[in-house]
Amino acid sequence: MRVLVTGAAGFIGSHIVDSLVEAGCDVVGVDCLLPAAHTGAPDYLNPAAEFHRADLRDSASLRPILAGIEGVSHQAAMVGLGRSFDDVTDYVTHNDLATGVLLKALAAREFKGRFVLGGSMVVYGEGAYECVEHGMVRPQPRTALKLDAGEFDPPCPRCGRNLVPLPIAETTPTDPRNVYAATKLHQEHLASIFGRETDAPVTLLRYHNVYGSRMPQNSPYAGVASIFRSRLEEGRSPEVFEDGRQLRDFVHVSDVARANLLALTAGFEDPGPFNIATGHPKSINDMATALAEANGAPANSPVITGRYRLGDVRHVFASTERAERLLGFRAKVGFSEGMRAFTQARLRESRPGDHRRCSSVP
Ligand code: UD1
């Protein structure tokens, strides 16, 4: 199968290329190598795959690249939370417009292969919560007043009681709370409509907190695992925000790559979305501790700072039941094993101070 991987030079996209090559696919990678993210083509690009430096928004460049393509894994996106609302047009152009141009070009070719979208759990906003009195509820965004007082867990919006966080299922209504999240949800909508109107099978994947080699390092906008790893490498302690008890699902990039392979070759009709995660939530403090221990740096044990980022959600972790049942996906890399390997993994250098990244989600 000849497969196109967009965002092929990025953290997740490059691992998908490797997995597809290993599975015997004929792989075509495309990436715009946005100067804010890349100093040039990274040296980890798989030599067995074709690579094109091209901007997806440029349909003329895209047209010849799509010749003979039988499957698409769409990973290219500008990631992270951005600096301020000023970034809105950058996110919209790289995530929404680029996806629109790609889908239009595929429709023009009467593409009938599978289109897999690398989406994100960020579309959920807060995770799922249950109140003993009111059942499943959707908490309000947390206020600076409450966070300053160390009240990190969002209360029941109806009675103010403490809530129990639960795994989030794909049926939960989406609630994008930042520009990036809104564009990731829009990508899902565009891909679904493309599928309906062209009869091309579409699969939507929602990645949880992905970690592994080639993660961009030393950037305040990188995921927490990479930030902690970079600090430990510099002989500094990981700085844990809030009380460190916030829960996430850390999934290894090799599992995310395998989920793409499964989605591309699946013989089913269900478009998802599917949570791509391990099903085993961990606290940020668990993660910081595991990394520090695996790094053999007891002097740099994590520091719980009580500081917070107003835009952060408290808990979000996955139900993996649907992905297991329909996609046959189950993460293979366990938390301890993955974190141990991560301490040795090579990270990708990012430009100091640059927050913009045009690469793979999340
Ligand atoms: C991240 C991504 C999001 C992506 C999602 C799913 C960012 C900014 N967010 O969201 O785009 O869709 O994963 O893959 O890339 N923390 C610390 N210390 C730090 C940095 C962070 O304790 O130095 C805490 C945060 O307060 C938060 C948690 O770690 O509670 C996770 O933060 P982060 O890695 O940014 O991820 P998400 O918010 O889960």
PDB file of N, CA and C in Angstrom, residues 201-273:
ATOM      1  N   PRO A 201     -13.319   5.837   3.428  1.00  0.00           N
ATOM      2  CA  PRO A 201     -13.390   5.523   4.859  1.00  0.00           C
ATOM      3  C   PRO A 201     -12.451   6.417   5.681  1.00  0.00           C
ATOM      4  N   VAL A 202     -12.977   6.957   6.772  1.00  0.00           N
ATOM      5  CA  VAL A 202     -12.211   7.884   7.616  1.00  0.00           C
ATOM      6  C   VAL A 202     -12.126   7.303   9.018  1.00  0.00           C
ATOM      7  N   THR A 203     -10.968   7.402   9.649  1.00  0.00           N
ATOM      8  CA  THR A 203     -10.835   6.989  11.054  1.00  0.00           C
ATOM      9  C   THR A 203     -10.235   8.129  11.854  1.00  0.00           C
ATOM     10  N   LEU A 204     -10.912   8.480  12.936  1.00  0.00           N
ATOM     11  CA  LEU A 204     -10.443   9.572  13.797  1.00  0.00           C
ATOM     12  C   LEU A 204      -9.803   8.980  15.045  1.00  0.00           C
ATOM     13  N   LEU A 205      -8.551   9.356  15.276  1.00  0.00           N
ATOM     14  CA  LEU A 205      -7.856   8.899  16.485  1.00  0.00           C
ATOM     15  C   LEU A 205      -7.701  10.098  17.418  1.00  0.00           C
ATOM     16  N   ARG A 206      -7.879   9.887  18.692  1.00  0.00           N
ATOM     17  CA  ARG A 206      -7.651  10.965  19.668  1.00  0.00           C
ATOM     18  C   ARG A 206      -6.512  10.544  20.594  1.00  0.00           C
ATOM     19  N   TYR A 207      -5.351  11.108  20.349  1.00  0.00           N
ATOM     20  CA  TYR A 207      -4.176  10.756  21.146  1.00  0.00           C
ATOM     21  C   TYR A 207      -4.267  11.396  22.525  1.00  0.00           C
ATOM     22  N   HIS A 208      -3.851  10.638  23.530  1.00  0.00           N
ATOM     23  CA  HIS A 208      -3.690  11.226  24.865  1.00  0.00           C
ATOM     24  C   HIS A 208      -2.248  11.729  24.965  1.00  0.00           C
ATOM     25  N   ASN A 209      -1.626  11.694  26.130  1.00  0.00           N
ATOM     26  CA  ASN A 209      -0.326  12.373  26.279  1.00  0.00           C
ATOM     27  C   ASN A 209       0.802  11.496  25.732  1.00  0.00           C
ATOM     28  N   VAL A 210       1.200  11.796  24.530  1.00  0.00           N
ATOM     29  CA  VAL A 210       2.180  10.964  23.828  1.00  0.00           C
ATOM     30  C   VAL A 210       3.598  11.371  24.261  1.00  0.00           C
ATOM     31  N   TYR A 211       4.464  10.382  24.451  1.00  0.00           N
ATOM     32  CA  TYR A 211       5.855  10.675  24.793  1.00  0.00           C
ATOM     33  C   TYR A 211       6.756   9.687  24.063  1.00  0.00           C
ATOM     34  N   GLY A 212       8.031  10.017  23.971  1.00  0.00           N
ATOM     35  CA  GLY A 212       8.985   9.126  23.328  1.00  0.00           C
ATOM     36  C   GLY A 212      10.066   9.924  22.628  1.00  0.00           C
ATOM     37  N   SER A 213      10.921   9.218  21.900  1.00  0.00           N
ATOM     38  CA  SER A 213      12.048   9.886  21.248  1.00  0.00           C
ATOM     39  C   SER A 213      11.531  10.877  20.204  1.00  0.00           C
ATOM     40  N   ARG A 214      12.352  11.875  19.926  1.00  0.00           N
ATOM     41  CA  ARG A 214      12.081  12.936  18.938  1.00  0.00           C
ATOM     42  C   ARG A 214      11.065  13.967  19.420  1.00  0.00           C
ATOM     43  N   MET A 215      10.638  13.843  20.675  1.00  0.00           N
ATOM     44  CA  MET A 215       9.789  14.907  21.235  1.00  0.00           C
ATOM     45  C   MET A 215      10.602  16.185  21.230  1.00  0.00           C
ATOM     46  N   PRO A 216      10.003  17.314  20.905  1.00  0.00           N
ATOM     47  CA  PRO A 216      10.774  18.554  20.984  1.00  0.00           C
ATOM     48  C   PRO A 216      11.152  18.846  22.439  1.00  0.00           C
ATOM     49  N   GLN A 217      12.372  19.294  22.644  1.00  0.00           N
ATOM     50  CA  GLN A 217      12.824  19.534  24.020  1.00  0.00           C
ATOM     51  C   GLN A 217      12.984  21.022  24.307  1.00  0.00           C
ATOM     52  N   ASN A 218      13.198  21.323  25.589  1.00  0.00           N
ATOM     53  CA  ASN A 218      13.530  22.685  26.018  1.00  0.00           C
ATOM     54  C   ASN A 218      12.575  23.756  25.539  1.00  0.00           C
ATOM     55  N   SER A 219      11.335  23.410  25.432  1.00  0.00           N
ATOM     56  CA  SER A 219      10.365  24.422  25.041  1.00  0.00           C
ATOM     57  C   SER A 219       9.246  24.409  26.073  1.00  0.00           C
ATOM     58  N   PRO A 220       8.843  25.574  26.557  1.00  0.00           N
ATOM     59  CA  PRO A 220       7.772  25.589  27.549  1.00  0.00           C
ATOM     60  C   PRO A 220       6.455  25.075  26.975  1.00  0.00           C
ATOM     61  N   TYR A 221       6.411  24.906  25.661  1.00  0.00           N
ATOM     62  CA  TYR A 221       5.169  24.471  25.021  1.00  0.00           C
ATOM     63  C   TYR A 221       5.182  22.985  24.715  1.00  0.00           C
ATOM     64  N   ALA A 222       6.304  22.321  25.024  1.00  0.00           N
ATOM     65  CA  ALA A 222       6.375  20.872  24.812  1.00  0.00           C
ATOM     66  C   ALA A 222       5.525  20.192  25.874  1.00  0.00           C
ATOM     67  N   GLY A 223       5.207  18.922  25.659  1.00  0.00           N
ATOM     68  CA  GLY A 223       4.461  18.174  26.666  1.00  0.00           C
ATOM     69  C   GLY A 223       5.292  18.038  27.939  1.00  0.00           C
ATOM     70  N   VAL A 224       4.598  17.747  29.035  1.00  0.00           N
ATOM     71  CA  VAL A 224       5.250  17.742  30.347  1.00  0.00           C
ATOM     72  C   VAL A 224       6.382  16.703  30.430  1.00  0.00           C
ATOM     73  N   ALA A 225       6.209  15.551  29.778  1.00  0.00           N
ATOM     74  CA  ALA A 225       7.241  14.507  29.874  1.00  0.00           C
ATOM     75  C   ALA A 225       8.573  15.032  29.325  1.00  0.00           C
ATOM     76  N   SER A 226       8.506  15.739  28.219  1.00  0.00           N
ATOM     77  CA  SER A 226       9.727  16.263  27.612  1.00  0.00           C
ATOM     78  C   SER A 226      10.330  17.390  28.462  1.00  0.00           C
ATOM     79  N   ILE A 227       9.472  18.206  29.049  1.00  0.00           N
ATOM     80  CA  ILE A 227       9.971  19.291  29.918  1.00  0.00           C
ATOM     81  C   ILE A 227      10.720  18.689  31.118  1.00  0.00           C
ATOM     82  N   PHE A 228      10.121  17.666  31.741  1.00  0.00           N
ATOM     83  CA  PHE A 228      10.763  17.046  32.914  1.00  0.00           C
ATOM     84  C   PHE A 228      12.072  16.365  32.507  1.00  0.00           C
ATOM     85  N   ARG A 229      12.032  15.687  31.387  1.00  0.00           N
ATOM     86  CA  ARG A 229      13.251  14.999  30.920  1.00  0.00           C
ATOM     87  C   ARG A 229      14.368  16.009  30.690  1.00  0.00           C
ATOM     88  N   SER A 230      14.041  17.128  30.062  1.00  0.00           N
ATOM     89  CA  SER A 230      15.056  18.142  29.787  1.00  0.00           C
ATOM     90  C   SER A 230      15.620  18.698  31.091  1.00  0.00           C
ATOM     91  N   ARG A 231      14.761  18.917  32.078  1.00  0.00           N
ATOM     92  CA  ARG A 231      15.242  19.465  33.350  1.00  0.00           C
ATOM     93  C   ARG A 231      16.185  18.479  34.036  1.00  0.00           C
ATOM     94  N   LEU A 232      15.810  17.214  34.046  1.00  0.00           N
ATOM     95  CA  LEU A 232      16.655  16.213  34.701  1.00  0.00           C
ATOM     96  C   LEU A 232      18.021  16.136  34.027  1.00  0.00           C
ATOM     97  N   GLU A 233      18.001  16.240  32.707  1.00  0.00           N
ATOM     98  CA  GLU A 233      19.254  16.185  31.968  1.00  0.00           C
ATOM     99  C   GLU A 233      20.168  17.349  32.345  1.00  0.00           C
ATOM    100  N   GLU A 234      19.537  18.484  32.679  1.00  0.00           N
ATOM    101  CA  GLU A 234      20.322  19.666  33.065  1.00  0.00           C
ATOM    102  C   GLU A 234      20.667  19.646  34.553  1.00  0.00           C
ATOM    103  N   GLY A 235      20.349  18.523  35.228  1.00  0.00           N
ATOM    104  CA  GLY A 235      20.650  18.401  36.651  1.00  0.00           C
ATOM    105  C   GLY A 235      19.688  19.198  37.523  1.00  0.00           C
ATOM    106  N   ARG A 236      18.500  19.480  36.986  1.00  0.00           N
ATOM    107  CA  ARG A 236      17.509  20.233  37.757  1.00  0.00           C
ATOM    108  C   ARG A 236      16.296  19.353  38.058  1.00  0.00           C
ATOM    109  N   SER A 237      15.562  19.710  39.105  1.00  0.00           N
ATOM    110  CA  SER A 237      14.387  18.918  39.484  1.00  0.00           C
ATOM    111  C   SER A 237      13.195  19.273  38.604  1.00  0.00           C
ATOM    112  N   PRO A 238      12.371  18.275  38.275  1.00  0.00           N
ATOM    113  CA  PRO A 238      11.118  18.604  37.588  1.00  0.00           C
ATOM    114  C   PRO A 238      10.233  19.470  38.487  1.00  0.00           C
ATOM    115  N   GLU A 239       9.646  20.496  37.907  1.00  0.00           N
ATOM    116  CA  GLU A 239       8.728  21.360  38.664  1.00  0.00           C
ATOM    117  C   GLU A 239       7.303  20.927  38.381  1.00  0.00           C
ATOM    118  N   VAL A 240       6.692  20.368  39.422  1.00  0.00           N
ATOM    119  CA  VAL A 240       5.338  19.837  39.268  1.00  0.00           C
ATOM    120  C   VAL A 240       4.343  20.931  39.638  1.00  0.00           C
ATOM    121  N   PHE A 241       3.414  21.196  38.747  1.00  0.00           N
ATOM    122  CA  PHE A 241       2.420  22.230  39.018  1.00  0.00           C
ATOM    123  C   PHE A 241       1.268  21.667  39.856  1.00  0.00           C
ATOM    124  N   GLU A 242       0.505  22.588  40.407  1.00  0.00           N
ATOM    125  CA  GLU A 242      -0.638  22.263  41.283  1.00  0.00           C
ATOM    126  C   GLU A 242      -0.111  21.384  42.431  1.00  0.00           C
ATOM    127  N   ASP A 243      -0.866  20.320  42.788  1.00  0.00           N
ATOM    128  CA  ASP A 243      -0.363  19.435  43.845  1.00  0.00           C
ATOM    129  C   ASP A 243       0.215  18.151  43.270  1.00  0.00           C
ATOM    130  N   GLY A 244       0.306  18.100  41.948  1.00  0.00           N
ATOM    131  CA  GLY A 244       0.894  16.919  41.294  1.00  0.00           C
ATOM    132  C   GLY A 244      -0.052  15.751  41.173  1.00  0.00           C
ATOM    133  N   ARG A 245      -1.298  15.899  41.686  1.00  0.00           N
ATOM    134  CA  ARG A 245      -2.213  14.742  41.644  1.00  0.00           C
ATOM    135  C   ARG A 245      -3.084  14.717  40.389  1.00  0.00           C
ATOM    136  N   GLN A 246      -2.894  15.698  39.514  1.00  0.00           N
ATOM    137  CA  GLN A 246      -3.699  15.722  38.286  1.00  0.00           C
ATOM    138  C   GLN A 246      -3.357  14.495  37.441  1.00  0.00           C
ATOM    139  N   LEU A 247      -4.379  13.899  36.838  1.00  0.00           N
ATOM    140  CA  LEU A 247      -4.212  12.614  36.140  1.00  0.00           C
ATOM    141  C   LEU A 247      -4.199  12.775  34.618  1.00  0.00           C
ATOM    142  N   ARG A 248      -3.328  12.003  33.983  1.00  0.00           N
ATOM    143  CA  ARG A 248      -3.249  11.948  32.525  1.00  0.00           C
ATOM    144  C   ARG A 248      -2.987  10.503  32.136  1.00  0.00           C
ATOM    145  N   ASP A 249      -3.085  10.219  30.838  1.00  0.00           N
ATOM    146  CA  ASP A 249      -2.736   8.898  30.326  1.00  0.00           C
ATOM    147  C   ASP A 249      -1.550   9.067  29.387  1.00  0.00           C
ATOM    148  N   PHE A 250      -0.386   8.572  29.803  1.00  0.00           N
ATOM    149  CA  PHE A 250       0.844   8.713  29.010  1.00  0.00           C
ATOM    150  C   PHE A 250       0.999   7.505  28.099  1.00  0.00           C
ATOM    151  N   VAL A 251       0.975   7.763  26.808  1.00  0.00           N
ATOM    152  CA  VAL A 251       1.039   6.666  25.838  1.00  0.00           C
ATOM    153  C   VAL A 251       2.309   6.819  25.005  1.00  0.00           C
ATOM    154  N   HIS A 252       3.003   5.694  24.819  1.00  0.00           N
ATOM    155  CA  HIS A 252       4.283   5.745  24.115  1.00  0.00           C
ATOM    156  C   HIS A 252       4.058   5.930  22.611  1.00  0.00           C
ATOM    157  N   VAL A 253       4.952   6.698  21.992  1.00  0.00           N
ATOM    158  CA  VAL A 253       4.780   7.028  20.571  1.00  0.00           C
ATOM    159  C   VAL A 253       4.782   5.779  19.681  1.00  0.00           C
ATOM    160  N   SER A 254       5.460   4.709  20.092  1.00  0.00           N
ATOM    161  CA  SER A 254       5.450   3.491  19.266  1.00  0.00           C
ATOM    162  C   SER A 254       4.045   2.891  19.240  1.00  0.00           C
ATOM    163  N   ASP A 255       3.312   3.017  20.351  1.00  0.00           N
ATOM    164  CA  ASP A 255       1.926   2.538  20.369  1.00  0.00           C
ATOM    165  C   ASP A 255       1.038   3.415  19.491  1.00  0.00           C
ATOM    166  N   VAL A 256       1.302   4.710  19.501  1.00  0.00           N
ATOM    167  CA  VAL A 256       0.512   5.621  18.653  1.00  0.00           C
ATOM    168  C   VAL A 256       0.758   5.307  17.173  1.00  0.00           C
ATOM    169  N   ALA A 257       2.003   5.007  16.841  1.00  0.00           N
ATOM    170  CA  ALA A 257       2.327   4.647  15.461  1.00  0.00           C
ATOM    171  C   ALA A 257       1.599   3.354  15.073  1.00  0.00           C
ATOM    172  N   ARG A 258       1.582   2.404  16.000  1.00  0.00           N
ATOM    173  CA  ARG A 258       0.898   1.130  15.716  1.00  0.00           C
ATOM    174  C   ARG A 258      -0.605   1.329  15.557  1.00  0.00           C
ATOM    175  N   ALA A 259      -1.163   2.256  16.337  1.00  0.00           N
ATOM    176  CA  ALA A 259      -2.605   2.551  16.206  1.00  0.00           C
ATOM    177  C   ALA A 259      -2.900   3.075  14.800  1.00  0.00           C
ATOM    178  N   ASN A 260      -1.988   3.866  14.256  1.00  0.00           N
ATOM    179  CA  ASN A 260      -2.175   4.372  12.891  1.00  0.00           C
ATOM    180  C   ASN A 260      -2.132   3.252  11.870  1.00  0.00           C
ATOM    181  N   LEU A 261      -1.204   2.339  12.086  1.00  0.00           N
ATOM    182  CA  LEU A 261      -1.082   1.194  11.179  1.00  0.00           C
ATOM    183  C   LEU A 261      -2.370   0.366  11.213  1.00  0.00           C
ATOM    184  N   LEU A 262      -2.877   0.135  12.420  1.00  0.00           N
ATOM    185  CA  LEU A 262      -4.121  -0.628  12.554  1.00  0.00           C
ATOM    186  C   LEU A 262      -5.267   0.089  11.848  1.00  0.00           C
ATOM    187  N   ALA A 263      -5.327   1.408  12.066  1.00  0.00           N
ATOM    188  CA  ALA A 263      -6.431   2.183  11.481  1.00  0.00           C
ATOM    189  C   ALA A 263      -6.348   2.165   9.952  1.00  0.00           C
ATOM    190  N   LEU A 264      -5.126   2.249   9.432  1.00  0.00           N
ATOM    191  CA  LEU A 264      -4.961   2.282   7.967  1.00  0.00           C
ATOM    192  C   LEU A 264      -5.325   0.958   7.313  1.00  0.00           C
ATOM    193  N   THR A 265      -5.151  -0.126   8.069  1.00  0.00           N
ATOM    194  CA  THR A 265      -5.354  -1.451   7.465  1.00  0.00           C
ATOM    195  C   THR A 265      -6.631  -2.127   7.977  1.00  0.00           C
ATOM    196  N   ALA A 266      -7.387  -1.409   8.801  1.00  0.00           N
ATOM    197  CA  ALA A 266      -8.554  -2.027   9.430  1.00  0.00           C
ATOM    198  C   ALA A 266      -9.617  -2.347   8.389  1.00  0.00           C
ATOM    199  N   GLY A 267     -10.297  -3.449   8.631  1.00  0.00           N
ATOM    200  CA  GLY A 267     -11.354  -3.833   7.696  1.00  0.00           C
ATOM    201  C   GLY A 267     -12.722  -3.436   8.217  1.00  0.00           C
ATOM    202  N   PHE A 268     -12.804  -2.421   9.074  1.00  0.00           N
ATOM    203  CA  PHE A 268     -14.112  -2.078   9.648  1.00  0.00           C
ATOM    204  C   PHE A 268     -14.584  -0.725   9.131  1.00  0.00           C
ATOM    205  N   GLU A 269     -15.840  -0.443   9.393  1.00  0.00           N
ATOM    206  CA  GLU A 269     -16.430   0.784   8.862  1.00  0.00           C
ATOM    207  C   GLU A 269     -16.499   1.890   9.916  1.00  0.00           C
ATOM    208  N   ASP A 270     -16.361   1.532  11.190  1.00  0.00           N
ATOM    209  CA  ASP A 270     -16.567   2.531  12.254  1.00  0.00           C
ATOM    210  C   ASP A 270     -15.517   3.634  12.180  1.00  0.00           C
ATOM    211  N   PRO A 271     -15.954   4.884  12.015  1.00  0.00           N
ATOM    212  CA  PRO A 271     -14.980   5.974  11.869  1.00  0.00           C
ATOM    213  C   PRO A 271     -14.376   6.433  13.194  1.00  0.00           C
ATOM    214  N   GLY A 272     -14.791   5.893  14.303  1.00  0.00           N
ATOM    215  CA  GLY A 272     -14.316   6.382  15.599  1.00  0.00           C
ATOM    216  C   GLY A 272     -15.167   7.555  16.033  1.00  0.00           C
ATOM    217  N   PRO A 273     -14.634   8.482  16.802  1.00  0.00           N
ATOM    218  CA  PRO A 273     -13.238   8.565  17.221  1.00  0.00           C
ATOM    219  C   PRO A 273     -12.837   7.481  18.222  1.00  0.00           C
TER     220      PRO A 273
END
